């Protein structure tokens, strides 16, 4: 329907975003450098679905991408990173932005990040035989683990800021162009 968004346009947009997200997740499994980049970009696509079609459609798209990623992406760590943190975080971000002061907001975001990652690796420890993981944990020093955790937290805060800036760019530059190109107002 020209002039306004129809249900078919919303469904098509969600389907295209889901397909592109799963394709990105597959690339994340193929190229090791994209292991965390692919779920992050897929999360951004989920955020654009929320902007264009609403939270319900975005949650549905997140569920579809999560299920398809768990089924078809060979590197389960890429899929689990999306499922446990980077896929739903763009949908939870607006709620965190209401928290004042900024320091408390950052602490809450980091609690979500660390909780999601701990839940993910807790599930992996339950599903994978403990003998193979125990050997790896014995060879990894506690200091290296703490440095890795600190770097992960810093990377998550940078991702949070990049997500904010990219969504603003989408709303100001890309969304009007998309709507003009498709004849949607």
PDB file of N, CA and C in Angstrom, residues 1 8 39 62 68 86 103 110 155 167:
ATOM      1  N   UNK A   1       0.838  -1.181   0.000  1.00  0.00           N
ATOM      2  CA  UNK A   1       0.000   0.000   0.000  1.00  0.00           C
ATOM      3  C   UNK A   1       0.874   1.233   0.000  1.00  0.00           C
ATOM      4  N   UNK A   8       1.978  -6.803   5.005  1.00  0.00           N
ATOM      5  CA  UNK A   8       2.846  -7.584   4.125  1.00  0.00           C
ATOM      6  C   UNK A   8       4.233  -6.943   4.036  1.00  0.00           C
ATOM      7  N   UNK A  39      27.249 -11.521  15.145  1.00  0.00           N
ATOM      8  CA  UNK A  39      26.081 -11.393  16.029  1.00  0.00           C
ATOM      9  C   UNK A  39      25.754  -9.940  16.372  1.00  0.00           C
ATOM     10  N   UNK A  62      13.816 -11.998  16.308  1.00  0.00           N
ATOM     11  CA  UNK A  62      14.900 -12.472  17.186  1.00  0.00           C
ATOM     12  C   UNK A  62      14.755 -13.970  17.450  1.00  0.00           C
ATOM     13  N   UNK A  68      17.057 -20.523  13.985  1.00  0.00           N
ATOM     14  CA  UNK A  68      17.767 -20.889  12.755  1.00  0.00           C
ATOM     15  C   UNK A  68      19.281 -20.913  12.951  1.00  0.00           C
ATOM     16  N   UNK A  86      23.726 -10.547  22.273  1.00  0.00           N
ATOM     17  CA  UNK A  86      23.715  -9.516  21.240  1.00  0.00           C
ATOM     18  C   UNK A  86      22.449  -9.479  20.405  1.00  0.00           C
ATOM     19  N   UNK A 103      26.313   6.341  35.495  1.00  0.00           N
ATOM     20  CA  UNK A 103      27.162   5.297  36.067  1.00  0.00           C
ATOM     21  C   UNK A 103      26.324   4.070  36.431  1.00  0.00           C
ATOM     22  N   UNK A 110      26.433  -3.661  32.146  1.00  0.00           N
ATOM     23  CA  UNK A 110      27.507  -4.633  32.328  1.00  0.00           C
ATOM     24  C   UNK A 110      27.030  -5.863  33.093  1.00  0.00           C
ATOM     25  N   UNK A 155      34.651  -3.883  25.442  1.00  0.00           N
ATOM     26  CA  UNK A 155      34.117  -4.061  24.083  1.00  0.00           C
ATOM     27  C   UNK A 155      32.594  -3.938  24.085  1.00  0.00           C
ATOM     28  N   UNK A 167      22.086   3.430  15.152  1.00  0.00           N
ATOM     29  CA  UNK A 167      20.628   3.577  15.100  1.00  0.00           C
ATOM     30  C   UNK A 167      20.223   5.023  14.808  1.00  0.00           C
TER      31      UNK A 167
END
